[in-house]
Short mmCIF file of C-alpha atoms in Angstrom, two decimals:
data_model
loop_
_atom_site.label_atom_id
_atom_site.label_comp_id
_atom_site.label_asym_id
_atom_site.label_seq_id
_atom_site.Cartn_x
_atom_site.Cartn_y
_atom_site.Cartn_z
CA ASP A 1 -82.11 -111.79 41.63
CA ALA A 2 -79.40 -113.37 43.37
CA LYS A 3 -80.16 -114.66 47.21
CA THR A 4 -78.07 -113.65 50.09
CA THR A 5 -77.37 -115.51 53.12
CA GLN A 6 -76.44 -113.66 56.61
CA PRO A 7 -75.86 -114.67 59.94
CA PRO A 8 -78.95 -113.46 61.97
CA SER A 9 -77.07 -111.53 64.76
CA MET A 10 -73.15 -110.31 65.77
CA ASP A 11 -72.07 -108.54 68.02
CA CYS A 12 -68.77 -105.83 67.57
CA ALA A 13 -67.20 -103.48 71.07
CA GLU A 14 -67.26 -100.19 70.29
CA GLY A 15 -64.16 -98.56 68.35
CA ARG A 16 -63.27 -101.94 66.84
CA ALA A 17 -63.69 -103.49 63.47
CA ALA A 18 -67.34 -104.90 62.64
CA ASN A 19 -66.86 -107.37 60.17
CA LEU A 20 -70.28 -108.12 58.40
CA PRO A 21 -70.24 -111.55 55.80
CA CYS A 22 -72.66 -112.19 52.99
CA ASN A 23 -72.65 -115.59 51.14
CA HIS A 24 -74.20 -114.69 47.86
CA SER A 25 -72.98 -117.81 45.47
CA THR A 26 -75.56 -117.45 42.73
CA ILE A 27 -74.50 -113.74 41.72
CA SER A 28 -74.79 -113.30 38.14
CA GLY A 29 -72.11 -111.28 36.11
CA ASN A 30 -73.91 -107.88 35.74
CA GLU A 31 -75.32 -108.03 39.48
CA TYR A 32 -74.07 -105.43 41.83
CA VAL A 33 -73.79 -105.87 45.77
CA TYR A 34 -75.63 -103.41 48.05
CA TRP A 35 -75.19 -103.16 51.72
CA TYR A 36 -78.26 -100.90 53.54
CA ARG A 37 -79.00 -100.71 56.84
CA GLN A 38 -82.02 -99.93 59.71
CA ILE A 39 -81.69 -98.08 62.55
CA HIS A 40 -85.25 -99.06 64.37
CA SER A 41 -88.12 -98.37 61.84
CA GLN A 42 -86.11 -95.20 60.13
CA GLY A 43 -86.36 -95.94 56.11
CA PRO A 44 -82.71 -98.22 55.60
CA GLN A 45 -79.88 -96.26 54.61
CA TYR A 46 -77.45 -96.96 51.89
CA ILE A 47 -73.79 -97.55 53.18
CA ILE A 48 -72.22 -99.40 50.05
CA HIS A 49 -72.60 -101.12 46.50
CA GLY A 50 -69.95 -102.42 44.31
CA LEU A 51 -69.75 -104.98 41.44
CA LYS A 52 -66.22 -106.87 40.68
CA ASN A 53 -64.05 -104.34 43.04
CA ASN A 54 -63.54 -103.89 46.16
CA GLU A 55 -65.09 -100.31 47.61
CA THR A 56 -64.63 -98.06 49.84
CA ASN A 57 -66.31 -94.57 51.42
CA GLU A 58 -66.71 -92.19 54.38
CA MET A 59 -68.66 -94.95 56.05
CA ALA A 60 -67.72 -98.59 55.18
CA SER A 61 -65.42 -100.55 52.76
CA LEU A 62 -66.66 -103.57 50.85
CA ILE A 63 -64.31 -106.37 50.23
CA ILE A 64 -66.06 -108.86 47.16
CA THR A 65 -64.01 -112.21 46.69
CA GLU A 66 -62.53 -113.05 43.28
CA ASP A 67 -65.23 -115.25 42.23
CA ARG A 68 -67.79 -112.85 43.61
CA LYS A 69 -69.22 -115.87 45.92
CA SER A 70 -69.31 -113.80 49.02
CA SER A 71 -68.41 -110.21 50.19
CA THR A 72 -67.82 -108.80 53.56
CA LEU A 73 -68.68 -105.28 54.64
CA ILE A 74 -66.38 -103.37 57.17
CA LEU A 75 -67.12 -100.83 59.51
CA PRO A 76 -63.73 -99.68 60.70
CA HIS A 77 -64.34 -98.44 64.11
CA ALA A 78 -67.85 -99.07 65.13
CA THR A 79 -69.48 -96.89 67.35
CA LEU A 80 -73.30 -97.38 68.91
CA ARG A 81 -74.75 -95.79 66.41
CA ASP A 82 -73.79 -98.61 63.89
CA THR A 83 -76.18 -100.66 66.30
CA ALA A 84 -78.63 -101.45 63.02
CA VAL A 85 -80.14 -104.61 61.05
CA TYR A 86 -77.51 -104.73 58.19
CA TYR A 87 -79.29 -105.93 54.73
CA CYS A 88 -76.66 -107.64 52.09
CA ILE A 89 -78.65 -107.21 48.45
CA VAL A 90 -77.92 -108.49 45.32
CA SER A 91 -79.46 -106.73 42.15
CA GLY A 92 -78.68 -105.75 38.92
CA VAL A 93 -81.96 -105.52 36.32
CA GLN A 94 -81.48 -103.12 34.00
CA GLY A 95 -84.17 -100.36 34.41
CA ALA A 96 -86.11 -102.06 37.20
CA GLN A 97 -83.39 -102.12 40.34
CA LYS A 98 -86.01 -103.67 42.60
CA LEU A 99 -84.02 -104.13 46.36
CA VAL A 100 -84.91 -107.67 47.41
CA PHE A 101 -84.20 -107.76 51.14
CA GLY A 102 -83.63 -110.63 53.31
CA GLN A 103 -83.60 -111.04 56.94
CA GLY A 104 -80.25 -109.19 57.32
CA THR A 105 -77.73 -109.25 60.29
CA ARG A 106 -78.82 -107.62 63.35
CA LEU A 107 -75.54 -105.39 64.42
CA THR A 108 -75.58 -104.67 68.02
CA ILE A 109 -72.17 -102.62 69.24
CA ASN A 110 -71.30 -103.10 73.13
CA PRO A 111 -69.45 -99.89 74.70
CA ASP B 1 -81.60 -86.79 55.19
CA SER B 2 -82.01 -88.51 52.27
CA GLY B 3 -83.67 -86.13 50.32
CA VAL B 4 -86.54 -88.00 49.91
CA THR B 5 -89.75 -87.05 51.77
CA GLN B 6 -93.23 -88.86 52.72
CA THR B 7 -96.41 -87.97 54.06
CA PRO B 8 -97.98 -88.38 56.38
CA LYS B 9 -95.61 -89.87 58.81
CA HIS B 10 -98.27 -91.76 60.65
CA LEU B 11 -101.52 -92.73 59.48
CA ILE B 12 -104.57 -94.61 62.16
CA THR B 13 -107.78 -95.72 59.59
CA ALA B 14 -110.08 -98.31 60.04
CA THR B 15 -110.72 -101.65 58.00
CA GLY B 16 -112.45 -101.24 54.91
CA GLN B 17 -111.44 -97.58 54.39
CA ARG B 18 -108.94 -96.32 51.64
CA VAL B 19 -105.58 -94.49 51.93
CA THR B 20 -102.89 -92.28 49.99
CA LEU B 21 -99.51 -91.83 51.07
CA ARG B 22 -97.10 -89.43 48.68
CA CYS B 23 -94.03 -89.58 48.52
CA SER B 24 -91.38 -86.65 47.08
CA PRO B 25 -88.22 -87.84 45.44
CA ARG B 26 -84.92 -86.30 45.26
CA SER B 27 -84.42 -83.78 43.23
CA GLY B 28 -83.41 -84.64 39.89
CA ASP B 29 -84.59 -88.38 40.49
CA LEU B 30 -86.92 -89.78 37.56
CA SER B 31 -87.49 -93.31 39.22
CA VAL B 32 -89.64 -93.73 42.67
CA TYR B 33 -90.03 -97.58 44.04
CA TRP B 34 -92.55 -98.62 47.09
CA TYR B 35 -91.88 -101.12 49.49
CA GLN B 36 -93.86 -102.39 52.15
CA GLN B 37 -92.78 -103.74 55.89
CA SER B 38 -94.86 -105.52 57.92
CA LEU B 39 -93.31 -108.00 60.84
CA ASP B 40 -94.34 -110.97 59.47
CA GLN B 41 -93.34 -110.45 55.65
CA GLY B 42 -89.87 -108.19 56.40
CA LEU B 43 -89.16 -105.78 53.82
CA GLN B 44 -91.02 -106.02 49.87
CA PHE B 45 -90.81 -104.19 46.85
CA LEU B 46 -94.27 -103.48 45.93
CA ILE B 47 -93.89 -101.07 42.50
CA GLN B 48 -91.44 -99.15 40.71
CA TYR B 49 -92.53 -95.95 37.95
CA TYR B 50 -89.88 -94.18 36.21
CA ASN B 51 -91.11 -90.93 34.48
CA GLY B 52 -94.16 -91.54 35.16
CA GLU B 53 -94.74 -94.94 33.57
CA GLU B 54 -94.52 -98.14 35.55
CA ARG B 55 -91.41 -100.08 35.53
CA ALA B 56 -91.74 -102.98 37.72
CA LYS B 57 -94.53 -104.36 39.82
CA GLY B 58 -93.52 -107.05 43.26
CA ASN B 59 -95.66 -107.91 45.51
CA ILE B 60 -98.72 -105.64 45.02
CA LEU B 61 -102.26 -106.31 45.89
CA GLU B 62 -104.92 -105.77 43.59
CA ARG B 63 -106.44 -103.43 46.20
CA PHE B 64 -103.65 -101.28 46.16
CA SER B 65 -102.47 -99.04 43.22
CA ALA B 66 -100.04 -96.43 42.35
CA GLN B 67 -99.46 -93.25 40.15
CA GLN B 68 -96.35 -90.95 39.20
CA PHE B 69 -97.28 -87.76 38.69
CA PRO B 70 -95.44 -85.28 35.80
CA ASP B 71 -94.13 -83.23 38.73
CA LEU B 72 -92.39 -86.60 39.69
CA HIS B 73 -93.75 -87.22 43.05
CA SER B 74 -95.86 -90.37 43.67
CA GLU B 75 -98.68 -91.75 45.48
CA LEU B 76 -99.73 -95.16 46.51
CA ASN B 77 -103.55 -95.54 46.98
CA LEU B 78 -104.24 -98.52 49.19
CA SER B 79 -108.30 -99.11 49.25
CA SER B 80 -110.34 -101.61 51.33
CA LEU B 81 -108.05 -101.98 53.77
CA GLU B 82 -107.28 -104.97 56.02
CA LEU B 83 -105.90 -105.60 59.73
CA GLY B 84 -102.91 -107.15 57.39
CA ASP B 85 -102.17 -103.81 55.90
CA SER B 86 -100.78 -102.11 58.63
CA ALA B 87 -96.96 -101.38 58.03
CA LEU B 88 -94.25 -99.32 57.57
CA TYR B 89 -94.44 -97.81 53.54
CA PHE B 90 -91.53 -96.51 52.51
CA CYS B 91 -90.80 -94.92 49.19
CA ALA B 92 -87.16 -94.69 47.54
CA SER B 93 -85.68 -92.50 44.51
CA SER B 94 -82.87 -93.17 42.12
CA VAL B 95 -81.81 -91.11 38.95
CA ASP B 96 -82.97 -93.41 36.47
CA GLY B 97 -82.95 -97.29 37.58
CA ALA B 98 -80.09 -98.10 35.64
CA LEU B 99 -77.68 -100.77 36.85
CA GLY B 100 -75.60 -99.75 39.73
CA GLU B 101 -77.55 -97.17 41.10
CA THR B 102 -78.31 -96.50 44.72
CA GLN B 103 -81.48 -96.09 45.85
CA TYR B 104 -82.59 -93.42 49.06
CA PHE B 105 -85.20 -94.11 50.83
CA GLY B 106 -87.64 -91.67 52.57
CA PRO B 107 -88.58 -91.75 56.70
CA GLY B 108 -91.51 -94.55 55.92
CA THR B 109 -95.30 -93.80 56.65
CA ARG B 110 -96.67 -96.19 59.56
CA LEU B 111 -100.18 -97.11 58.96
CA LEU B 112 -102.31 -98.77 61.47
CA VAL B 113 -105.55 -100.46 60.29
CA LEU B 114 -108.16 -100.67 63.48
#
């Protein structure tokens, strides 16, 4: 599985868009980009994933560059409850979809 | 609520003991994954089962074993426990482990070995 690089921490004001970057320069053609978050010690929560195209759901948007070497997770209107560790994961082994978690980005939403 | 349940929520035991952690996947999911989260190692994949068969293995110690039963629930057995086994243990499930699937995580079991 390809390795990802994320900033260790970020701050964002409540109500603003939070843009979390992720580099995955060694991603291969069949690997998906996943984003999860973990609030305190709760179970990781799925946010969004994509292969090539940009994706949007009720939680966030995922922008993947054309060369697929990096991506950005966008939380459009951050709230205090979005304070969490965000993990960008690249995964794509057919039938064995283990997720390899890095250190993630600790996002703090400030009032 | 992800639909994945884990029991117990908390477990306190002594070194040398054996414990069993239980996971019930989301309804319809055939694949179950186990992860360990410790302070020094972060979140690590341990093992995956699909429809009762082992599908993939990660950094799982020989003292640890898992199985998935015909009703698709899974158990993770940890034996000869050491202080370093203290961690959060998460179970996740997905439909069948296909490319592009989503894994949904349970709330975890917090294990403390004294």
